[in-house]
Protein backbone atom coordinates (compact mmCIF):
# COMPACT_ATOMS: atom_id res chain seq x y z
CA MET A 1 74.03 94.61 128.14
CA PRO A 2 74.81 92.24 125.17
CA ARG A 3 78.42 91.73 124.37
CA PRO A 4 79.67 92.90 120.95
CA ALA A 5 80.21 90.03 118.53
CA ASN A 6 83.74 88.72 118.21
CA LEU A 7 85.67 89.66 115.05
CA SER A 8 86.48 86.98 112.51
CA ALA A 9 90.18 86.09 112.23
CA ALA A 10 90.46 87.96 108.85
CA ASP A 11 88.72 91.07 110.21
CA PHE A 12 90.97 90.97 113.23
CA ALA A 13 94.07 90.77 111.16
CA LEU A 14 92.86 93.64 109.00
CA GLN A 15 92.11 95.81 112.04
CA LEU A 16 95.55 95.07 113.54
CA ARG A 17 97.25 96.24 110.36
CA LEU A 18 94.89 99.19 110.01
CA HIS A 19 95.71 100.45 113.49
CA GLY A 20 99.40 99.61 113.50
CA PHE A 21 99.48 96.61 115.78
CA MET A 22 101.30 93.31 115.34
CA GLN A 23 100.77 89.93 116.91
CA LEU A 24 103.95 88.52 118.46
CA ARG A 25 103.18 84.81 118.47
CA ALA A 26 106.43 83.87 120.22
CA GLU A 27 105.55 86.15 123.16
CA GLY A 28 101.77 85.56 122.98
CA ARG A 29 101.22 89.32 123.08
CA PHE A 30 100.55 92.22 120.72
CA ALA A 31 102.86 95.14 119.98
CA ASP A 32 102.00 98.74 119.00
CA VAL A 33 104.43 99.32 116.16
CA ARG A 34 103.49 103.04 115.92
CA ALA A 35 104.72 103.79 119.41
CA LYS A 36 108.31 104.13 120.49
CA GLY A 37 109.64 100.90 121.90
CA CYS A 38 106.74 98.85 120.57
CA PRO A 39 104.93 98.49 123.86
CA ARG A 40 103.31 95.16 124.43
CA THR A 41 99.73 94.34 125.41
CA GLU A 42 98.34 91.03 126.67
CA PRO A 43 95.51 89.47 124.71
CA VAL A 44 92.02 89.14 126.21
CA MET A 45 91.16 85.48 126.53
CA HIS A 46 87.94 83.64 127.30
CA GLY A 47 89.11 80.28 128.42
CA LYS A 48 91.50 79.23 125.77
CA ARG A 49 89.89 81.34 123.02
CA LEU A 50 91.11 84.73 122.04
CA ASP A 51 88.47 87.45 122.30
CA ARG A 52 89.45 89.43 119.27
CA GLN A 53 87.11 92.40 119.73
CA ALA A 54 88.05 92.83 123.42
CA THR A 55 91.76 92.49 122.48
CA LEU A 56 91.51 95.18 119.78
CA ASP A 57 89.66 97.40 122.30
CA ALA A 58 92.43 96.81 124.94
CA LEU A 59 95.12 97.70 122.35
CA LEU A 60 93.37 100.93 121.42
CA LYS A 61 92.77 101.80 125.07
CA ASP A 62 96.42 101.22 125.94
CA ARG A 63 97.49 103.48 123.01
CA LYS A 64 95.14 106.22 124.07
CA ALA A 65 96.50 106.02 127.68
CA ARG A 66 100.07 106.41 126.41
CA GLN A 67 99.06 109.33 124.17
CA ASP A 68 97.22 111.02 127.13
CA ALA A 69 100.33 110.56 129.31
CA ALA A 70 102.56 112.08 126.63
CA ALA A 71 100.16 115.05 126.23
CA ALA A 72 100.08 115.56 130.00
CA ALA A 73 103.89 115.51 130.10
CA GLU A 74 104.09 118.06 127.35
CA ALA A 75 101.50 120.27 129.16
CA VAL A 76 103.67 120.12 132.33
CA GLN A 77 106.73 121.17 130.28
CA ILE A 78 104.80 124.06 128.66
CA GLU A 79 103.69 125.16 132.14
CA ARG A 80 107.25 124.99 133.50
CA GLU A 81 108.48 127.16 130.51
CA ARG A 82 105.66 129.60 131.18
CA ILE A 83 106.61 129.91 134.84
CA ALA A 84 110.26 130.18 134.06
CA ALA A 85 109.47 133.08 131.67
CA LEU A 86 107.50 134.83 134.37
CA ILE A 87 110.35 134.45 136.86
CA ALA A 88 113.16 135.38 134.45
CA PRO A 89 111.83 136.99 131.29
CA PRO A 90 113.94 135.99 128.27
CA ALA A 91 116.33 138.60 126.88
CA LEU A 92 116.15 136.99 123.51
CA PRO A 93 113.24 136.87 121.11
CA ALA A 94 110.47 134.30 121.75
CA ALA A 95 111.37 130.70 121.04
CA ARG A 96 109.89 128.80 118.16
CA ALA A 97 107.66 126.96 120.74
CA SER A 98 105.45 130.07 120.88
CA LEU A 99 104.78 130.23 117.11
CA GLU A 100 101.43 129.15 115.76
CA GLY A 101 99.75 128.77 112.35
CA ALA A 102 101.31 130.36 109.29
CA ALA A 103 104.21 131.85 111.32
CA ALA A 104 105.13 128.41 112.64
CA ILE A 105 104.96 126.89 109.13
CA ALA A 106 107.10 129.63 107.62
CA GLN A 107 109.76 129.39 110.33
CA LEU A 108 109.79 125.58 110.23
CA ALA A 109 110.24 125.76 106.40
CA ASP A 110 113.19 128.15 106.82
CA ASP A 111 114.67 125.76 109.50
CA PHE A 112 114.26 122.84 107.10
CA ILE A 113 116.15 124.78 104.37
CA VAL A 114 118.96 125.71 106.80
CA LEU A 115 119.30 122.23 108.18
CA THR A 116 119.28 120.52 104.82
CA THR A 117 122.01 122.80 103.50
CA ARG A 118 124.16 122.11 106.54
CA SER A 119 123.66 118.36 106.80
CA ASP A 120 121.72 115.42 105.41
CA GLY A 121 118.36 116.70 106.56
CA ALA A 122 116.23 117.98 109.42
CA ALA A 123 115.93 115.42 112.18
CA LEU A 124 113.57 115.65 115.19
CA PRO A 125 116.39 116.18 117.77
CA ASP A 126 117.81 119.04 115.67
CA LEU A 127 114.43 120.75 115.50
CA MET A 128 113.88 120.33 119.20
CA ARG A 129 117.25 121.84 119.98
CA MET A 130 116.17 124.86 117.95
CA GLY A 131 113.19 125.34 120.23
CA TRP A 132 110.38 123.46 118.57
CA ARG A 133 107.93 121.26 120.50
CA LYS A 134 107.18 117.79 119.22
CA SER A 135 103.49 118.54 118.75
CA GLN A 136 104.38 121.58 116.57
CA ILE A 137 106.71 119.59 114.41
CA PHE A 138 104.21 116.79 113.84
CA GLU A 139 101.37 119.26 113.16
CA HIS A 140 103.22 121.52 110.68
CA THR A 141 105.80 119.17 109.00
CA ASP A 142 103.90 118.50 105.77
CA ALA A 143 102.99 122.09 105.12
CA ALA A 144 106.50 123.37 106.03
CA ARG A 145 108.13 120.73 103.91
CA SER A 146 106.02 121.74 100.91
CA LEU A 147 106.78 125.37 101.49
CA ALA A 148 110.48 124.77 101.85
CA TYR A 149 110.46 122.71 98.66
CA SER A 150 108.69 125.53 96.73
CA ARG A 151 111.14 128.12 98.16
CA GLN A 152 114.18 126.08 97.19
CA ASN A 153 112.91 125.50 93.66
CA GLY A 154 111.94 129.08 92.98
CA VAL A 155 108.19 128.49 93.00
CA ALA A 156 106.22 131.35 94.65
CA ALA A 157 104.32 130.18 97.65
């Protein structure tokens, strides 16, 4: 099977920026600036030459592996919560983690309003303490922010 052609230096730099990677020349590695802690990945070399296409593929593969691991960890947490609810049913109403779609957006917008009136703004740890899952927050933030803004400014939503 023929090997894909190596990227030019300009195309490689563009792809790094596009995907949120950065070359750390002092370390001789690449960092994923979109991930917490900026995890490092070693370049793929052929002799003394950098294989840009293979390096980009390795960076994307490492990011995907980290995302899959995070998704698996969240799935384990959801399963633990489900089992705990079966063992000891909650006496309080369902947590925000069970909300979906429009109900989740409306509740998240209300939480944004409450948190911004109490402090400087709604931070991820504050929302997670209220019972939101990270995936919900990231999925509904834009719509909830827009809804909260329209509610605060008297615009019907």
